[in-house]
CSV table of C-alpha atoms in Angstrom, one decimal:
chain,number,residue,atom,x,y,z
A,21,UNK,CA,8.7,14.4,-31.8
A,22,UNK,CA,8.5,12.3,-34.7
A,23,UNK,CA,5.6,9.6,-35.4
A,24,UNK,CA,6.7,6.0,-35.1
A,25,UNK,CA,7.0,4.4,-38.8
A,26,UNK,CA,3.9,1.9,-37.3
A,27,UNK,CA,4.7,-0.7,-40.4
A,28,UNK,CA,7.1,-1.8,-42.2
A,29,UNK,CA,6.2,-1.9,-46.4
A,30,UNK,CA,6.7,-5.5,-46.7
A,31,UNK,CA,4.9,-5.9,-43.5
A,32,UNK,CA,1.7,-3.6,-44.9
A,33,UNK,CA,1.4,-6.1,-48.0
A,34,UNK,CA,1.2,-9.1,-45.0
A,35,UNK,CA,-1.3,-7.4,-42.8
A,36,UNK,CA,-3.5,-6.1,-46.1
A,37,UNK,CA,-3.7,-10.0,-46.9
A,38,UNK,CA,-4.6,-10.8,-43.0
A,39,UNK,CA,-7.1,-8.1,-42.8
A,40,UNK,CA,-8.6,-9.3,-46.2
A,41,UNK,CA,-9.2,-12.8,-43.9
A,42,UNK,CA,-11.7,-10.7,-42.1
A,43,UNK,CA,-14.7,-11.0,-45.1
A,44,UNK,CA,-15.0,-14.6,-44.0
A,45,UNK,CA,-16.8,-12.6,-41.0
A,46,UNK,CA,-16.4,-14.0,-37.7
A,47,UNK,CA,-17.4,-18.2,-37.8
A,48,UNK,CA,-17.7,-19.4,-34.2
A,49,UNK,CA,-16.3,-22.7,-34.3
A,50,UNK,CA,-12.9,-24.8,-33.9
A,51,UNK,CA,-12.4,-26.6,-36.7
A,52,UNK,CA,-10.7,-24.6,-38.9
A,53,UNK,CA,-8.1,-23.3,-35.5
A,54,UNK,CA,-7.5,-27.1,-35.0
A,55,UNK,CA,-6.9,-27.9,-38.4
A,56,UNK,CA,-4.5,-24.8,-39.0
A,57,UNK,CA,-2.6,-26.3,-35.7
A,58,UNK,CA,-1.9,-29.4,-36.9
A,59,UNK,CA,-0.8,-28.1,-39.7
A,60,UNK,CA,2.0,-26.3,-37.7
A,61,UNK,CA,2.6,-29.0,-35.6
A,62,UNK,CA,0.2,-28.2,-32.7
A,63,UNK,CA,2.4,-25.9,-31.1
A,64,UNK,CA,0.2,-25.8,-28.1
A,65,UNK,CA,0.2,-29.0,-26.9
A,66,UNK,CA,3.5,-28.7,-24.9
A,67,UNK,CA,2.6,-25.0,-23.4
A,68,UNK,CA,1.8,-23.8,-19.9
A,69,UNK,CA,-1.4,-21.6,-20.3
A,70,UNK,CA,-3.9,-19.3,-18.4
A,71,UNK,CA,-7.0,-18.7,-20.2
A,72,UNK,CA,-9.1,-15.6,-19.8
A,73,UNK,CA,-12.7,-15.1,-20.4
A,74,UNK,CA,-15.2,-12.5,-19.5
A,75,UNK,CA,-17.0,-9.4,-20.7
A,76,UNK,CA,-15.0,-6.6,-19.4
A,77,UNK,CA,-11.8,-6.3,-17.8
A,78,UNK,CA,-10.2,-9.0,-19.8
A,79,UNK,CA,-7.3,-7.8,-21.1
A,80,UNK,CA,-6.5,-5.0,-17.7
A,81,UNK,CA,-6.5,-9.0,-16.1
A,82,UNK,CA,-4.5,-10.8,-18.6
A,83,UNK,CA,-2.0,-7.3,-18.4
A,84,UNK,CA,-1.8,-7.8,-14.9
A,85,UNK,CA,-1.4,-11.6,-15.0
A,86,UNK,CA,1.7,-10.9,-17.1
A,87,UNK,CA,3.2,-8.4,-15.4
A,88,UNK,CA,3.3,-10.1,-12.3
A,89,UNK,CA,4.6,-13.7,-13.6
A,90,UNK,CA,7.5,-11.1,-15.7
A,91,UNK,CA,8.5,-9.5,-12.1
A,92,UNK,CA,8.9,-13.5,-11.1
A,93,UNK,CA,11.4,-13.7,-14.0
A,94,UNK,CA,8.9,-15.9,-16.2
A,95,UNK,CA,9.2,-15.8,-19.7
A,96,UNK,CA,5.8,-14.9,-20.8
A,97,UNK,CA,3.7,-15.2,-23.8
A,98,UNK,CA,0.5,-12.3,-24.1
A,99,UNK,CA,-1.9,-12.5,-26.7
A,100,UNK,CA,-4.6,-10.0,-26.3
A,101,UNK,CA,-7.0,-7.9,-28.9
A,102,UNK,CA,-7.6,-5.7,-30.1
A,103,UNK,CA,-4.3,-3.8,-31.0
A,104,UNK,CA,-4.3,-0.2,-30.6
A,105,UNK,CA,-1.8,0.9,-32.7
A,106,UNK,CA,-0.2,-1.6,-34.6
A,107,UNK,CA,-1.1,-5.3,-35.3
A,108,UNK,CA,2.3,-7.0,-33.6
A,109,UNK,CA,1.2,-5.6,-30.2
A,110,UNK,CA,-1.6,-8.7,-30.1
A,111,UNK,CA,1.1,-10.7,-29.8
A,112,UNK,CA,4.2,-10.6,-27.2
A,113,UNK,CA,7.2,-12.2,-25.2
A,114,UNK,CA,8.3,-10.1,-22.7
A,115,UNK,CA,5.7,-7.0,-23.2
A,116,UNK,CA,8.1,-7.3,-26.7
A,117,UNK,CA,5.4,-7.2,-29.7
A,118,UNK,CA,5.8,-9.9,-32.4
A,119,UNK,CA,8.7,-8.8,-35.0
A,120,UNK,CA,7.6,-7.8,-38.7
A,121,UNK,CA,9.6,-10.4,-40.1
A,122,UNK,CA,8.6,-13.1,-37.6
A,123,UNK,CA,4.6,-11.8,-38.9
A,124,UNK,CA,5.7,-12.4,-42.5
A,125,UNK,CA,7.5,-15.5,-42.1
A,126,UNK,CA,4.4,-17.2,-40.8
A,127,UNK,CA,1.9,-16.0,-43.2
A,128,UNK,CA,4.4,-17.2,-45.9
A,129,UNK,CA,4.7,-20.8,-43.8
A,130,UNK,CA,0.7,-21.7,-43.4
A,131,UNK,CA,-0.5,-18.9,-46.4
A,132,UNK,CA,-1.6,-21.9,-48.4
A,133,UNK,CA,-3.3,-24.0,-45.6
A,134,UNK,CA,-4.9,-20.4,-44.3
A,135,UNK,CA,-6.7,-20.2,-47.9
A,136,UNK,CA,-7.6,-23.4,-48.0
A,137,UNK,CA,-9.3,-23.4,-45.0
A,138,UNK,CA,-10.5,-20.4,-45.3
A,139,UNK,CA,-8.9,-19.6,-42.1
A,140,UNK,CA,-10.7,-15.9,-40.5
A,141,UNK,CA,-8.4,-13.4,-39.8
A,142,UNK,CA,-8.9,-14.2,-35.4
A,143,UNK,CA,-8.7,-18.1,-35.8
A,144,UNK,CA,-5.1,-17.3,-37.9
A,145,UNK,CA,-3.6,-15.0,-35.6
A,146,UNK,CA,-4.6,-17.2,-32.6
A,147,UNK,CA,-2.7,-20.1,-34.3
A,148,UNK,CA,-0.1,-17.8,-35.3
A,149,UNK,CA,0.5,-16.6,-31.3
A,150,UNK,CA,1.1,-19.9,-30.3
A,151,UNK,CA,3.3,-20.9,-33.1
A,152,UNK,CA,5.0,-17.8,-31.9
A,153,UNK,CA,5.2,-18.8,-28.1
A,154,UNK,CA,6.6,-22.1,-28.8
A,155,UNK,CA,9.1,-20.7,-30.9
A,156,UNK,CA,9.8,-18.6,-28.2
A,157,UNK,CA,9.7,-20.9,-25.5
A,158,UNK,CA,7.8,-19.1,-23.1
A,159,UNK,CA,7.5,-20.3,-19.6
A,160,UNK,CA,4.0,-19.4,-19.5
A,161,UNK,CA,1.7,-17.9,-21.9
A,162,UNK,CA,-1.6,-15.8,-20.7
A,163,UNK,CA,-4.5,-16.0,-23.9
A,164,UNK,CA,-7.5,-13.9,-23.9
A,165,UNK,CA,-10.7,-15.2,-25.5
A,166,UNK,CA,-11.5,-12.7,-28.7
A,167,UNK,CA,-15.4,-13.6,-28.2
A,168,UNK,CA,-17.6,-15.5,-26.1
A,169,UNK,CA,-15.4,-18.9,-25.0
A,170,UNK,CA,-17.2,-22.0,-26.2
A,171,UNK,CA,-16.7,-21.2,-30.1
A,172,UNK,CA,-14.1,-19.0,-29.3
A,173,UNK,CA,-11.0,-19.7,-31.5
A,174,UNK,CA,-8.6,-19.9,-28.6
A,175,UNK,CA,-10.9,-22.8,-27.2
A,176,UNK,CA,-8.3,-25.3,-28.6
A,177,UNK,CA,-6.1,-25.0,-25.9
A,178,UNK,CA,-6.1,-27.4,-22.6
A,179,UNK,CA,-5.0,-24.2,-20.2
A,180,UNK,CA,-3.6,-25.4,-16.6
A,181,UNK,CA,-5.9,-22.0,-15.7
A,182,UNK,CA,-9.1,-20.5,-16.2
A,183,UNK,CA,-9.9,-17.0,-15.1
A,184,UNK,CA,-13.5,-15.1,-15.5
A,185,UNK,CA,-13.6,-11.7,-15.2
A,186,UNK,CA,-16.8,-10.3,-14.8
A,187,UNK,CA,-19.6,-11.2,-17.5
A,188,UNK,CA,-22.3,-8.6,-18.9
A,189,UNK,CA,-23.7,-7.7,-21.7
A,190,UNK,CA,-21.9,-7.4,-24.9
A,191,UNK,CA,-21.5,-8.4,-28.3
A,192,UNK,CA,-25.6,-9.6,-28.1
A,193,UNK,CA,-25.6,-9.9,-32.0
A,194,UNK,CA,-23.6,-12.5,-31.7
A,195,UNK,CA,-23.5,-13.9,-28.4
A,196,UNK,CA,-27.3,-13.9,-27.8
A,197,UNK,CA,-29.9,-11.2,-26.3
A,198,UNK,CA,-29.7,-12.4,-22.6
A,199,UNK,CA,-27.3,-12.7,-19.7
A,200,UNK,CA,-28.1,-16.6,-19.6
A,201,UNK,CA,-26.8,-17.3,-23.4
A,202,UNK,CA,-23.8,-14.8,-22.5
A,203,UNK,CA,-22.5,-17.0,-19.7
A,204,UNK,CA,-23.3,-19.9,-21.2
A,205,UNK,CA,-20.7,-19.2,-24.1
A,206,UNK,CA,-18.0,-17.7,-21.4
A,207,UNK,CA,-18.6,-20.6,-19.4
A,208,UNK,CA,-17.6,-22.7,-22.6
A,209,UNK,CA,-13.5,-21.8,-21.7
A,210,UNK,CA,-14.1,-24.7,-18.2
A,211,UNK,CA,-12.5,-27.6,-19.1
A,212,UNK,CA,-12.3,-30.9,-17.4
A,213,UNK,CA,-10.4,-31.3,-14.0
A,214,UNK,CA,-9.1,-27.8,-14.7
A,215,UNK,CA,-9.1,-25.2,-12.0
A,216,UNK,CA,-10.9,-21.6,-12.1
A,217,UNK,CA,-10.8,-18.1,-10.5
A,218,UNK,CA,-13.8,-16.0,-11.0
A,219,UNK,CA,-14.2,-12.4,-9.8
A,220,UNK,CA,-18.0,-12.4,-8.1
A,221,UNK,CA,-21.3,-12.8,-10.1
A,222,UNK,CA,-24.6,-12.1,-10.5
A,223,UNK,CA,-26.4,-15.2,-9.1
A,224,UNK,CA,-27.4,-16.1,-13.0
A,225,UNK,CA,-24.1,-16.2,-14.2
A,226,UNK,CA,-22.8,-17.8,-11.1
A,227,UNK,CA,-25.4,-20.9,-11.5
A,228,UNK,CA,-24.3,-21.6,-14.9
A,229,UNK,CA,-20.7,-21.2,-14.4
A,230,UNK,CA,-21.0,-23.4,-11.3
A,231,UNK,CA,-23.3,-26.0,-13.7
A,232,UNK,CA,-20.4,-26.2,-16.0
A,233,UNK,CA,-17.4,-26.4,-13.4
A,234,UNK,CA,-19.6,-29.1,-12.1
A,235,UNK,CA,-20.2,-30.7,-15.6
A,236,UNK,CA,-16.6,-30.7,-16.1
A,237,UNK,CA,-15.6,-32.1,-12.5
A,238,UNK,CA,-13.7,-29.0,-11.8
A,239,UNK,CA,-14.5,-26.4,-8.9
A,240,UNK,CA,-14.7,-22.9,-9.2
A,241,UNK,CA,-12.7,-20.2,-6.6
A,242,UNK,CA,-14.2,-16.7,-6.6
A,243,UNK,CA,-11.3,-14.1,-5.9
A,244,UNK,CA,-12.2,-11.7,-2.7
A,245,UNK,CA,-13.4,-8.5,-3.6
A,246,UNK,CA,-10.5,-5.3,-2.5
A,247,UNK,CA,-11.3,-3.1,-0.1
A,248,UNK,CA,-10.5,0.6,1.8
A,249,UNK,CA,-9.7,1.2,-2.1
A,250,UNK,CA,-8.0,4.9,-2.9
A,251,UNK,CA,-8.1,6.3,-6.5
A,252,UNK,CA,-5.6,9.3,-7.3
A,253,UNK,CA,-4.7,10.8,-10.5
A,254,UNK,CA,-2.5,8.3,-11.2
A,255,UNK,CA,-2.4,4.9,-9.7
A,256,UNK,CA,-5.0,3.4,-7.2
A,257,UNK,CA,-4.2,2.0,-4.2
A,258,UNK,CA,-6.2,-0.8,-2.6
A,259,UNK,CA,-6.0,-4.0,0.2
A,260,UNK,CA,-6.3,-7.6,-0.9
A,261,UNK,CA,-6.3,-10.4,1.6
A,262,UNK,CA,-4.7,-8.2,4.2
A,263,UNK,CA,-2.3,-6.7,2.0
A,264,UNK,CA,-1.7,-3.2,0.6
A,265,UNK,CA,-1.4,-2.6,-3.4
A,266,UNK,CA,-0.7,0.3,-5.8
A,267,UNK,CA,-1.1,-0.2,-9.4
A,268,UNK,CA,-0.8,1.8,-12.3
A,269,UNK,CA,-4.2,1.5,-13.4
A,270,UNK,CA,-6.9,3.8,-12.3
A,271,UNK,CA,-10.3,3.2,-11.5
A,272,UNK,CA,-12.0,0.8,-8.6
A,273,UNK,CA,-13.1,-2.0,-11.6
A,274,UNK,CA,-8.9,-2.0,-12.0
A,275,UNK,CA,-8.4,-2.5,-8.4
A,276,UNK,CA,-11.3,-5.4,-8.7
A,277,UNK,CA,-8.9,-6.6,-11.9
A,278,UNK,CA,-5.7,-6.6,-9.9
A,279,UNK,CA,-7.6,-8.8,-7.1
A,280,UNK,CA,-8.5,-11.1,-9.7
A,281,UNK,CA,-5.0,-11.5,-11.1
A,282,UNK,CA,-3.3,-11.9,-7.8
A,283,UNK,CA,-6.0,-14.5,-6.9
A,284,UNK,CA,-4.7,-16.3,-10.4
A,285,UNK,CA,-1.0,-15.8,-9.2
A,286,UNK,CA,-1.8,-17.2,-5.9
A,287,UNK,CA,-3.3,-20.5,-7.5
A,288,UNK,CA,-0.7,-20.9,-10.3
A,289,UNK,CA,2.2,-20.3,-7.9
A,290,UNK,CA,1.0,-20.3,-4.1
A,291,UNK,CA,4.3,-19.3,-3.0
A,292,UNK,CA,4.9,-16.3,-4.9
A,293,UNK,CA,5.7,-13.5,-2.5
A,294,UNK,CA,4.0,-10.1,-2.3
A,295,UNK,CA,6.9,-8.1,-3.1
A,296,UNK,CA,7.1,-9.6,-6.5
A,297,UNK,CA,3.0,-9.2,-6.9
A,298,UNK,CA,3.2,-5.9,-5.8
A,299,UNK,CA,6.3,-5.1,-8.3
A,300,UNK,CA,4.4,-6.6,-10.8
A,301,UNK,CA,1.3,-4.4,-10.1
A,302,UNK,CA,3.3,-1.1,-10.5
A,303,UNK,CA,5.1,-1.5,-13.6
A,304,UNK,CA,2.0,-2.4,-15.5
A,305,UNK,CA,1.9,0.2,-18.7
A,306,UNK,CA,-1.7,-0.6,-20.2
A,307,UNK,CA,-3.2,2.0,-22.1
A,308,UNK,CA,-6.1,3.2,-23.6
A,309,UNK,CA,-7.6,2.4,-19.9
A,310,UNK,CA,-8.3,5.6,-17.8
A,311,UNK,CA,-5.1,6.5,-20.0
A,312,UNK,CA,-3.8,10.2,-18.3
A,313,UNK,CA,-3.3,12.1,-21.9
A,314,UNK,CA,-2.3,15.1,-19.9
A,315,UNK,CA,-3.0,17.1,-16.3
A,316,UNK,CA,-6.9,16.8,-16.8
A,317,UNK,CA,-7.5,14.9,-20.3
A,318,UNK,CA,-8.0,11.0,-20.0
A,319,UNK,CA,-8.9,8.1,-22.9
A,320,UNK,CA,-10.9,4.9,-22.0
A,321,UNK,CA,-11.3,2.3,-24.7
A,322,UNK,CA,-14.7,1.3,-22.9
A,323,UNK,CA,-17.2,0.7,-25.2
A,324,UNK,CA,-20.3,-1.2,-23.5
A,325,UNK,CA,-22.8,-0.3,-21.0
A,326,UNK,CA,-20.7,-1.3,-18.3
A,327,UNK,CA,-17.3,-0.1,-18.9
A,328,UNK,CA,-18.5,3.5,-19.7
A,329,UNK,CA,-20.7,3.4,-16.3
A,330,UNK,CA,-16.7,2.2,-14.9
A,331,UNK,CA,-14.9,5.1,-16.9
A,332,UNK,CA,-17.4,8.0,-15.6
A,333,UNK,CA,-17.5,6.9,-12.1
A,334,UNK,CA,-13.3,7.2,-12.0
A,335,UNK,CA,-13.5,10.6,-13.3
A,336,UNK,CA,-16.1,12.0,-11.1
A,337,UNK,CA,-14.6,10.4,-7.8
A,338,UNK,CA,-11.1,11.7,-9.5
A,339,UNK,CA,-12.8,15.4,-10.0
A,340,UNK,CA,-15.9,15.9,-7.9
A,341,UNK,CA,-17.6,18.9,-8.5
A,342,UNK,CA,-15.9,19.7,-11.8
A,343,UNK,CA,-17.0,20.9,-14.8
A,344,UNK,CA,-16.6,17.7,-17.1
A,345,UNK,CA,-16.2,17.2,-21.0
A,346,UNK,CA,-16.7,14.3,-23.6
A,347,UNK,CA,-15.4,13.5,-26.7
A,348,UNK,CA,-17.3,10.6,-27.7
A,349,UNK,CA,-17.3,8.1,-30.5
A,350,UNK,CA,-18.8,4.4,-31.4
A,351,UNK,CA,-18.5,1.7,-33.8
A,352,UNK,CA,-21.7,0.6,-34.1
A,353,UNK,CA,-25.5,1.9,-32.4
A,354,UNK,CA,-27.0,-1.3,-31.5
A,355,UNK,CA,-26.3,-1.1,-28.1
A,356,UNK,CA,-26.4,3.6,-28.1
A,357,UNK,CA,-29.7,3.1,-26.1
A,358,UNK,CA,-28.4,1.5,-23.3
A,359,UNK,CA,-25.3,3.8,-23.0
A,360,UNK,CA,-26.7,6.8,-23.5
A,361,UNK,CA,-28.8,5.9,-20.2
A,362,UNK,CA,-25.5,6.2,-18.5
A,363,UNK,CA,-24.1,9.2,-20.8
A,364,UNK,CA,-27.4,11.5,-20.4
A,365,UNK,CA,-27.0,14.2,-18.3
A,366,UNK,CA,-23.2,13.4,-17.1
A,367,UNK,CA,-21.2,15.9,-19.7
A,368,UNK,CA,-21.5,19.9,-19.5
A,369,UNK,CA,-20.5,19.8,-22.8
A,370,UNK,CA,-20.6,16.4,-24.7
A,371,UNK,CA,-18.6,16.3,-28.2
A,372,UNK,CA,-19.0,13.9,-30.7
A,373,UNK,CA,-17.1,12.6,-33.8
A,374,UNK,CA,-15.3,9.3,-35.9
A,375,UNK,CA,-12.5,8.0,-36.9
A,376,UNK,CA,-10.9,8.9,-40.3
A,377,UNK,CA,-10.5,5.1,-41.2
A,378,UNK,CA,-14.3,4.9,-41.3
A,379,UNK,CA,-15.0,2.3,-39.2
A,380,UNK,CA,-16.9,3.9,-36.8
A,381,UNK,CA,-20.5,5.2,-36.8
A,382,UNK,CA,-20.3,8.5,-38.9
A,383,UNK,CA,-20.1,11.7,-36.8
A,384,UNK,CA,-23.9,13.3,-37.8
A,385,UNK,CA,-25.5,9.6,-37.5
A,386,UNK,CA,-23.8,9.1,-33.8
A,387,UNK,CA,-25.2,12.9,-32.8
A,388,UNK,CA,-28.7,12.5,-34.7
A,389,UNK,CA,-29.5,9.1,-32.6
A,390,UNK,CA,-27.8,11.1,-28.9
A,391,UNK,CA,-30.1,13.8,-29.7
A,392,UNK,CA,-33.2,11.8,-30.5
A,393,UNK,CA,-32.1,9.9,-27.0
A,394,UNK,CA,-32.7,13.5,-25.6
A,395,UNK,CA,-28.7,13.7,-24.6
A,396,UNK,CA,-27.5,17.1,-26.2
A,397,UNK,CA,-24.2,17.0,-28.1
A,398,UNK,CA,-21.9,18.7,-30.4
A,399,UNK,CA,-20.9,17.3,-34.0
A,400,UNK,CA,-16.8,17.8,-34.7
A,401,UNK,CA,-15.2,17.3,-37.7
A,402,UNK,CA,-12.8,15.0,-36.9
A,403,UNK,CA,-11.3,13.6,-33.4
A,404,UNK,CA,-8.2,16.1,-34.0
A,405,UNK,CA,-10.3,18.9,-33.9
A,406,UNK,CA,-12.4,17.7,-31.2
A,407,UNK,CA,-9.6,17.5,-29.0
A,408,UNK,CA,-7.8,20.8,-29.6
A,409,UNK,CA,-11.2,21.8,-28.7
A,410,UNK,CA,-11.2,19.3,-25.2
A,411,UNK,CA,-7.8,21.4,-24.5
A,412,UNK,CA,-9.3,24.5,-25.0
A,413,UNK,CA,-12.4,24.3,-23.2
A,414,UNK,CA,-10.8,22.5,-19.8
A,415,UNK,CA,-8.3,25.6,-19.3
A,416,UNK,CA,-10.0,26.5,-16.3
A,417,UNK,CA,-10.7,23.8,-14.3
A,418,UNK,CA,-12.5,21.4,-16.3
A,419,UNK,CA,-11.6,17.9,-16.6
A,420,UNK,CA,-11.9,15.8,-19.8
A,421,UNK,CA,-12.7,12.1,-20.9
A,422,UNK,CA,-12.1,10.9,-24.3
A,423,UNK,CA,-14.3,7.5,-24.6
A,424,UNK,CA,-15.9,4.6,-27.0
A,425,UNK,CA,-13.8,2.9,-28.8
A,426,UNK,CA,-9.9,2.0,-29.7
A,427,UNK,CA,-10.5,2.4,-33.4
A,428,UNK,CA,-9.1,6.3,-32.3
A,429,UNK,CA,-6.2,5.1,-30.5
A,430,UNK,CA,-3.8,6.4,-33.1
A,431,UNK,CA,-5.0,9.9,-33.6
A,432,UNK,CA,-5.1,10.3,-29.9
A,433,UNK,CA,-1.5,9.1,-29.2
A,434,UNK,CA,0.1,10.9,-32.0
A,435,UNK,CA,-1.6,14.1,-30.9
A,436,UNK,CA,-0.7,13.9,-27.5
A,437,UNK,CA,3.1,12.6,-28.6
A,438,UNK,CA,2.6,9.5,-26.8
A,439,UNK,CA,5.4,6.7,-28.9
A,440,UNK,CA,5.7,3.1,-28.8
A,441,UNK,CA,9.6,3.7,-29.9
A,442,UNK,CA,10.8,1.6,-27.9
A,443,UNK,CA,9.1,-1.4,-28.7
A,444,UNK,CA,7.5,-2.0,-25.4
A,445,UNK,CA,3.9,-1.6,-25.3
């Protein structure tokens, strides 16, 4: 099988000058988003929205949210991050990424007013998915927060839902170093008067979300948990409400993802029957999320404390008693002591490696700081070789889990002939 062309040339020359909007660094703030906006017209003012915040989960919820409303016949926006594979899939109609020419026609449109702002390369490309859902006219268009809420660039839009997923800790750098200053920025999405579905807290998050809900004369709805939940190889079946579910997704945290969408669903469209839910559920292709590569090889973009905890618990429930084998890699090591709690001692064999973009921690500097952590590991060249290696060493019956980061996303697919051909991600 042939490698998708990923990029058109004229498109590369676009995205080299949208990636260069990244050395502005990441500004919290709305001004510049607003200001871009205007310039196009404020192409969000006449949209339907749900608005997603949270630590983890966010974009399995926002996936799900979509998929469901699409199985109703909605025509739906999606803009998520990060991309996997290529840029356009951060932005879609229809699970349909955003054309290359439709890409290059904007940045020509608001180039100017992007430099003159000194737009950053998130507050552009959230201005430029709702230019491209109006243009579009989507029925309904789901938007996931890119970090935090309150500053978040996507905090210009009056959504007619909120949705929080569960919050953690993440992104502390930037965020701030305890739960509290966490959920108070995610708590920044609750807008006046407007209604929102939370999946169940820790009772510090929950007082400050329900602090802000109050501020803002709104009330909060906490979606029921699933229960008599069944993982398999390849789907998980669960009960929500007195109902039985199968999605595509694997893992009990997915299950706890699809209960939080439906309870969305339920509040955007009470009368929205279980057959279409349940459709909507099944067809859900979301990868990079306890992604099956193959008979016992699986990829999980987690990347924080709790989303590798999520990943290794699926695969050991999947595979009891089963030898079991890493390949490992992170972007940065600020937060390596707090997962390698969770990593030590889980992996008979544990390899480690990076990305040949180089925007990951370098292979020998990821497996120095594991070993001084006391959590024994093995250095590959690249993640190629460490996963003609994973293949050989799970030929008995070993299972494997290839985890840390989406910055690998493309090597992994293209070795395992997974294609995006058709457009549809």
């Amino acid at each position: 099988m042939q490698p998708p062309t990923l990029t058109s040339p004229d498109l590369s020359h676009v995205l080299e000058s949208l990636y260069a909007l990244q050395r502005h660094g990441i500004k919290l703030g709305l001004e510049h988003t607003h200001r871009l906006l205007e310039f196009l017209g404020h192409p969000q003012k006449n949209l339907t929205l749900i608005h997603i915040a949270g630590t983890n989960g966010k974009g399995s919820t926002c996936a799900y949210i979509d998929s469901i409303l699409r199985a109703d016949g909605k025509k739906v926006g999606l803009y998520t991050s990060p991309h996997l594979i290529r840029f356009n899939e951060r932005i879609r109609v229809n699970g349909i990424p955003i054309k290359d020419h439709e890409i290059i026609a904007f940045m020509e449109h608001a180039g100017a007013t992007i430099k003159e702002i000194e737009s950053t390369f998130f507050e552009t490309t959230t201005a430029m998915a709702l230019d491209h859902f109006k243009r579009h006219s989507v029925d309904v268009a789901v938007i996931e927060t890119g970090l935090g809420g309150r500053l978040d660039s996507t905090n210009v839009i009056k959504p007619d839902l909120i949705v929080i997923t569960p919050i953690s800790m993440d992104h502390m750098e930037i965020l701030g170093n305890t739960i509290e200053k966490i959920a108070e920025e995610k708590a920044g999405i609750i807008k006046e008067k407007t209604p929102v579905i939370s999946v169940g807290q820790s009772k510090t998050v929950q007082k400050i979300l329900y602090g802000k809900a109050q501020e803002k004369n709104t009330s909060i709805s906490v979606a029921k948990s699933p229960s008599d939940i069944q993982m398999k190889t390849d789907c998980t079946e669960f009960r929500y409400d007195g109902t039985s579910y199968r999605t595509s997704l694997i893992g009990e945290h997915q299950a706890a993802n699809a209960a939080l969408a439906i309870a969305a669903i339920q509040q955007y469209n009470p009368h929205l029957n279980n057959e279409i839910i349940e459709a909507g559920l099944n067809t859900l292709f979301w990868p990079g999320r306890m992604q099956k590569l193959s008979e016992r090889i699986y990829y999980d973009v987690a990347h924080n404390e709790d989303g590798i905890k999520m990943a290794l618990k699926s695969v050991h429930t999947l595979f009891p008693n089963k030898p079991f084998y890493g390949l490992f890699c992170l972007k940065g090591e600020k937060e390596l002591d707090r997962i390698g709690e969770y990593i030590s001692g889980q992996f008979d064999r544990l390899l480690v490696s990076s990305d040949k973009k180089g925007f990951l921690l370098d292979t020998h500097q990821l497996s120095k700081k594991l070993t001084l952590l006391g959590i024994h590991n093995e250095p590959v060249e690249s993640i190629m070789v460490g996963i003609k290696k994973i293949k050989q060493i799970i030929r008995g019956s070993g299972v494997a889990l290839i985890f840390g980061t989406h910055y690998i996303a493309e090597e992994i697919f293209l070795e395992f002939e997974i294609s995006f051909d058709t457009g549809v991600i």
